[in-house]
Coordinates of C-alpha atoms in Angstrom, one line a residue:
M1 CA -8.5 -2.8 -21.6
K2 CA -6.9 -4.1 -24.8
A3 CA -7.7 -2.7 -28.2
E4 CA -8.3 -5.4 -30.9
S5 CA -8.2 -5.0 -34.6
H6 CA -11.7 -6.1 -35.3
S7 CA -14.9 -4.2 -35.7
I8 CA -17.1 -4.7 -32.7
C9 CA -19.5 -7.7 -32.9
S10 CA -20.7 -8.6 -29.4
H11 CA -23.7 -10.6 -28.3
T12 CA -25.7 -7.3 -28.1
I13 CA -24.5 -5.3 -31.1
D14 CA -23.3 -5.7 -34.6
L15 CA -21.8 -2.3 -35.5
N16 CA -19.0 -1.9 -38.0
L17 CA -17.2 0.6 -40.1
L18 CA -19.8 0.5 -42.9
H19 CA -22.4 1.9 -40.5
I20 CA -20.1 4.9 -39.7
Y21 CA -19.6 5.5 -43.4
E22 CA -23.4 5.4 -43.9
A23 CA -23.7 7.9 -41.1
K24 CA -21.2 10.2 -42.7
K25 CA -23.2 10.3 -45.9
R26 CA -26.5 10.7 -44.0
I27 CA -25.5 13.6 -41.8
S28 CA -23.4 15.6 -44.3
P29 CA -26.2 18.0 -45.2
L30 CA -26.5 19.2 -41.6
V31 CA -23.2 18.5 -39.9
R32 CA -19.9 20.2 -40.5
H33 CA -16.6 18.4 -41.2
T34 CA -14.8 20.4 -38.4
P35 CA -11.3 21.7 -38.6
L36 CA -8.3 19.8 -37.2
V37 CA -5.7 22.4 -36.3
K38 CA -2.2 22.1 -34.9
S39 CA -1.8 23.6 -31.4
N40 CA 1.6 25.3 -31.5
P41 CA 1.6 26.0 -27.7
L42 CA 0.8 22.3 -26.8
S43 CA 3.2 21.0 -29.5
S44 CA 6.0 23.1 -28.1
L45 CA 5.3 22.1 -24.5
F46 CA 5.3 18.4 -25.2
N47 CA 7.8 18.2 -28.1
R48 CA 5.3 16.4 -30.4
D49 CA 2.6 17.4 -32.8
V50 CA -0.7 18.0 -31.0
F51 CA -3.8 18.6 -33.0
L52 CA -7.2 19.9 -31.8
K53 CA -10.5 18.7 -33.3
L54 CA -12.8 21.7 -33.1
E55 CA -16.2 20.1 -32.6
F56 CA -17.4 23.2 -30.7
L57 CA -17.7 24.8 -34.1
Q58 CA -20.8 22.7 -34.9
D59 CA -23.8 25.0 -35.2
P60 CA -25.3 23.9 -31.9
G61 CA -21.9 24.1 -30.2
A62 CA -21.2 20.4 -29.6
F63 CA -20.3 17.1 -31.2
K64 CA -23.6 15.6 -30.1
V65 CA -25.2 17.0 -33.2
R66 CA -23.7 14.1 -35.2
G67 CA -25.4 11.3 -33.3
A68 CA -28.7 13.1 -33.0
T69 CA -28.7 13.9 -36.7
N70 CA -27.9 10.3 -37.7
K71 CA -30.6 8.9 -35.5
I72 CA -33.4 11.3 -36.5
L73 CA -32.6 11.1 -40.2
S74 CA -32.8 7.3 -39.9
L75 CA -36.4 7.4 -38.8
S76 CA -39.4 6.9 -41.1
P77 CA -41.4 10.0 -42.0
T78 CA -44.2 8.6 -39.8
D79 CA -42.0 8.3 -36.8
R80 CA -40.6 11.8 -37.3
K81 CA -44.0 13.3 -37.6
R82 CA -45.0 11.6 -34.3
G83 CA -42.0 13.1 -32.6
V84 CA -38.9 12.3 -30.6
V85 CA -37.9 12.4 -26.9
T86 CA -34.5 12.4 -25.2
F87 CA -32.9 13.0 -21.9
S88 CA -29.7 15.0 -21.4
T89 CA -27.3 16.8 -19.2
G90 CA -27.4 19.6 -21.7
N91 CA -25.6 19.2 -25.1
H92 CA -27.4 16.2 -26.4
G93 CA -30.7 17.8 -25.6
L94 CA -29.7 21.0 -27.3
C95 CA -28.4 19.2 -30.4
T96 CA -31.5 17.0 -30.6
C97 CA -33.7 20.2 -30.5
W98 CA -31.6 21.8 -33.3
V99 CA -31.9 18.7 -35.6
A100 CA -35.6 18.4 -34.8
K101 CA -36.2 22.0 -35.9
K102 CA -34.2 21.5 -39.1
T103 CA -36.2 18.4 -39.9
D104 CA -39.7 19.6 -38.7
T105 CA -39.7 16.9 -36.0
P106 CA -41.5 17.6 -32.7
A107 CA -39.1 17.1 -29.8
V108 CA -39.3 16.7 -26.0
V109 CA -36.3 16.9 -23.8
C110 CA -36.3 15.5 -20.2
V111 CA -33.7 17.1 -17.9
S112 CA -33.1 16.6 -14.2
K113 CA -33.7 19.4 -11.6
R114 CA -30.0 19.8 -11.2
V115 CA -29.4 20.4 -14.9
A116 CA -32.3 22.9 -15.0
K117 CA -30.6 24.7 -12.2
L118 CA -27.0 24.6 -13.4
S119 CA -27.7 25.2 -17.2
P120 CA -30.6 27.6 -17.5
K121 CA -29.4 29.1 -20.8
R122 CA -29.3 25.6 -22.5
I123 CA -32.9 25.1 -21.3
E124 CA -33.8 28.5 -22.8
F125 CA -32.1 27.6 -26.1
M126 CA -34.0 24.3 -26.2
R127 CA -37.4 26.0 -25.8
A128 CA -36.4 28.7 -28.3
L129 CA -35.9 25.9 -30.8
G130 CA -39.4 24.9 -30.3
A131 CA -38.9 21.9 -28.0
E132 CA -40.9 20.9 -25.0
V133 CA -38.7 20.7 -21.9
V134 CA -39.8 18.4 -19.0
V135 CA -37.9 18.8 -15.7
S136 CA -38.1 15.5 -13.8
G137 CA -36.0 13.8 -11.1
D138 CA -32.6 14.7 -9.5
T139 CA -30.3 12.7 -11.9
Q140 CA -29.9 12.0 -15.5
D141 CA -31.0 8.4 -14.9
E142 CA -34.3 9.7 -13.4
A143 CA -34.8 12.1 -16.3
G144 CA -34.2 9.0 -18.6
E145 CA -37.0 7.2 -16.8
M146 CA -39.4 10.0 -17.6
A147 CA -38.3 9.9 -21.3
K148 CA -39.1 6.2 -21.4
E149 CA -42.6 6.9 -19.9
L150 CA -43.2 9.4 -22.7
V151 CA -42.2 6.8 -25.3
A152 CA -44.8 4.5 -23.9
S153 CA -47.6 7.1 -23.3
R154 CA -47.2 9.3 -26.4
G155 CA -45.6 7.0 -29.0
L156 CA -42.4 9.1 -29.3
T157 CA -39.1 7.7 -30.5
L158 CA -36.3 7.8 -27.9
I159 CA -33.1 9.5 -29.1
H160 CA -30.7 8.0 -26.5
P161 CA -27.8 10.3 -25.6
F162 CA -25.2 7.6 -26.1
D163 CA -26.4 4.0 -25.9
D164 CA -27.8 3.6 -29.4
P165 CA -26.1 2.3 -32.6
F166 CA -27.1 5.2 -34.8
V167 CA -25.9 7.7 -32.2
I168 CA -22.6 5.8 -31.8
A169 CA -22.1 5.6 -35.6
G170 CA -22.8 9.4 -35.9
Q171 CA -20.2 10.2 -33.3
G172 CA -17.8 7.8 -35.1
T173 CA -17.7 10.1 -38.1
I174 CA -15.3 12.2 -36.1
G175 CA -12.8 9.3 -36.3
L176 CA -13.1 9.1 -40.1
E177 CA -12.4 12.9 -40.3
L178 CA -9.4 12.5 -38.1
L179 CA -7.9 9.9 -40.4
E180 CA -8.8 11.9 -43.5
D181 CA -7.1 15.0 -42.2
E182 CA -4.1 13.5 -40.5
P183 CA -3.7 9.8 -41.4
S184 CA -0.6 9.3 -39.2
I185 CA -2.2 10.2 -35.9
S186 CA -0.8 7.9 -33.1
S187 CA -3.2 8.7 -30.3
V188 CA -6.5 10.5 -29.6
L189 CA -7.8 11.9 -26.3
V190 CA -11.6 11.8 -26.0
P191 CA -13.9 13.1 -23.3
L192 CA -15.7 10.2 -21.7
S193 CA -19.0 10.1 -20.0
G194 CA -21.7 7.7 -21.3
G195 CA -19.3 6.5 -24.0
G196 CA -21.0 7.1 -27.3
L197 CA -18.3 9.5 -28.5
I198 CA -15.3 7.4 -27.7
S199 CA -17.0 4.1 -28.8
G200 CA -17.7 5.5 -32.3
I201 CA -14.3 7.1 -32.6
A202 CA -12.5 3.9 -31.4
L203 CA -14.4 1.7 -33.8
A204 CA -13.8 4.0 -36.8
M205 CA -10.1 4.6 -36.1
K206 CA -9.3 1.0 -35.3
S207 CA -11.1 -0.4 -38.3
A208 CA -10.3 2.0 -41.1
S209 CA -6.9 0.7 -42.3
P210 CA -4.2 -2.0 -41.6
R211 CA -2.2 0.4 -39.3
S212 CA -5.1 1.9 -37.5
P213 CA -5.5 -0.8 -34.8
S214 CA -2.3 0.5 -33.3
I215 CA -3.8 4.0 -32.7
K216 CA -4.3 4.6 -29.0
V217 CA -7.7 5.8 -28.0
I218 CA -7.8 7.2 -24.5
G219 CA -10.8 8.3 -22.6
V220 CA -10.7 11.3 -20.2
S221 CA -13.2 11.4 -17.3
I222 CA -13.5 13.6 -14.2
E223 CA -12.4 12.3 -10.8
N224 CA -15.9 13.2 -9.5
A225 CA -18.3 10.3 -10.4
P226 CA -16.4 8.6 -13.3
V227 CA -19.2 6.1 -13.9
M228 CA -17.8 4.4 -17.0
Y229 CA -14.3 4.1 -15.4
E230 CA -15.7 2.5 -12.3
S231 CA -18.0 0.3 -14.3
I232 CA -15.1 -1.1 -16.3
K233 CA -13.3 -1.8 -13.1
A234 CA -16.3 -3.6 -11.6
G235 CA -16.9 -5.6 -14.8
H236 CA -20.5 -4.4 -15.2
P237 CA -22.4 -1.1 -15.3
I238 CA -22.8 0.5 -11.9
E239 CA -24.5 3.6 -10.5
M240 CA -22.8 6.5 -8.8
K241 CA -24.1 9.6 -7.1
E242 CA -24.0 12.7 -9.3
V243 CA -21.9 15.6 -7.9
D244 CA -21.4 19.2 -9.0
S245 CA -18.5 19.6 -11.5
I246 CA -17.2 22.4 -13.7
A247 CA -17.4 19.7 -16.5
E248 CA -21.1 19.0 -15.9
S249 CA -21.4 17.4 -19.4
L250 CA -19.3 14.5 -18.2
L251 CA -21.8 13.7 -15.4
G252 CA -24.6 11.1 -15.6
G253 CA -24.9 7.4 -15.5
I254 CA -24.3 4.8 -18.2
G255 CA -27.5 2.9 -17.4
L256 CA -27.6 -0.5 -15.6
D257 CA -29.2 -1.9 -18.7
N258 CA -26.4 -0.5 -21.0
R259 CA -26.5 -2.5 -24.2
Y260 CA -23.7 -1.0 -26.3
T261 CA -21.2 1.5 -25.0
F262 CA -20.0 -0.4 -21.9
E263 CA -18.8 -3.4 -24.0
M264 CA -17.4 -1.1 -26.7
V265 CA -15.4 0.9 -24.2
R266 CA -14.2 -2.2 -22.5
D267 CA -13.1 -3.9 -25.7
L268 CA -11.9 -1.0 -27.9
V269 CA -10.5 1.7 -25.6
D270 CA -6.9 1.6 -24.6
G271 CA -7.2 3.4 -21.3
I272 CA -9.1 5.9 -19.2
V273 CA -7.5 8.7 -17.2
L274 CA -9.2 10.9 -14.6
V275 CA -8.7 14.6 -14.2
S276 CA -9.5 16.8 -11.2
E277 CA -11.6 19.9 -11.1
E278 CA -8.5 22.0 -10.7
E279 CA -6.9 20.4 -13.8
I280 CA -10.1 21.2 -15.8
E281 CA -9.9 24.8 -14.6
N282 CA -6.2 25.0 -15.6
A283 CA -7.1 23.6 -19.1
L284 CA -9.9 26.1 -19.5
S285 CA -7.5 29.0 -18.6
F286 CA -4.8 27.6 -20.9
T287 CA -7.2 27.3 -23.8
L288 CA -8.6 30.8 -23.4
E289 CA -5.2 32.4 -23.0
N290 CA -3.4 30.5 -25.8
H291 CA -6.1 29.9 -28.3
H292 CA -8.7 32.5 -27.3
W293 CA -11.6 29.9 -27.1
L294 CA -14.0 29.9 -24.2
L295 CA -15.1 26.3 -24.0
E296 CA -17.1 24.3 -21.5
G297 CA -15.3 22.2 -18.9
A298 CA -15.9 18.9 -20.6
G299 CA -14.7 20.4 -23.9
V300 CA -11.1 20.7 -22.6
A301 CA -10.9 17.3 -20.8
G302 CA -8.2 16.1 -23.2
I303 CA -6.1 19.2 -22.8
A304 CA -6.4 18.8 -19.0
A305 CA -5.1 15.2 -19.3
L306 CA -2.2 16.4 -21.4
L307 CA -1.2 19.4 -19.2
S308 CA -1.3 17.2 -16.0
N309 CA 1.0 14.6 -17.6
K310 CA -1.7 11.9 -17.3
A311 CA -1.7 11.1 -21.0
S312 CA 1.8 10.1 -22.0
G313 CA 2.8 9.0 -25.5
T314 CA 4.8 9.8 -28.6
G315 CA 3.9 10.7 -32.1
K316 CA 1.0 12.8 -33.3
T317 CA -1.8 13.3 -30.8
A318 CA -5.4 14.5 -31.5
I319 CA -7.6 16.0 -28.8
I320 CA -11.4 16.3 -29.2
L321 CA -12.6 19.7 -28.1
S322 CA -16.2 18.6 -27.7
G323 CA -18.3 21.6 -26.9
S324 CA -18.6 25.3 -26.0
N325 CA -22.0 25.5 -24.4
C326 CA -21.3 27.1 -21.1
E327 CA -22.7 29.7 -18.7
A328 CA -20.0 32.2 -19.8
R329 CA -20.3 34.7 -16.9
S330 CA -20.4 32.0 -14.3
L331 CA -17.4 30.2 -15.8
L332 CA -15.3 33.3 -16.1
K333 CA -16.1 34.2 -12.5
Q334 CA -15.1 30.7 -11.4
L335 CA -11.8 31.0 -13.3
Q336 CA -11.3 34.5 -11.8
I337 CA -10.9 36.0 -15.2

């Protein structure tokens, strides 16, 4: 994958830096500009400046609030009153519920049976925020089919977890914040599943200034079912069987009818690395012991890539710590802490 210096204009999408700046203004009343802090332990280990972008400090505990906010606030008052529906492996659904409550928008979240089983507390939080939760199917793709049925039958607006220009632009505001806080960043490590986060960040950082096209944007996926990675290799979106993972937020398909993120990842992202379950566990332990943060598995994917020497490079590196919504007792038990 070769990064180019243009904003992305493919045959399916016209999305540029202006849309991300518009998103930044739109979401600012509800979304934090999160801290970018230097990690002294990682900087010492790798003899370069390593910075951590603390997206887990968003009120709902994950970066997904950016895209959900941008999409919901872009809707007309009539559409908001009618309500929204989404499907999710956890964080996007939770963040959509949070924004919906803040904006008096009725919300429905479709989750698969496996998500309902593995993340019961997130389901509780969604319902506590006033959302209707529909459990349907065994995979995220099947939950997505139910969401589309509700769009057709109840006139709801779909808030796609990643494959939507407003969602991508919302996530891209992270890239703007990185450049505002540390303009000389050389590379950024981004958790990668459906691709909305990395697509927005790559577009923002490679479009914002004459030097920014040289910034390396690296996606980090899990070895178990890395759907975007395998889709890029195949040259088109594919399906893979979902498996259990300590980084469950990185599971789920990208959709065979993917319109946006597949092309953006293919055209703008400089590489994708895969990390194992053990490497994620090591990163969780490292983060807890050295920074005293208990994050979810997906949240430390970039740290896992760095600690396992799968993300080489020089210069200043930023790592997106994407979320902290985890089943704490279960995770601590798995880490034997």
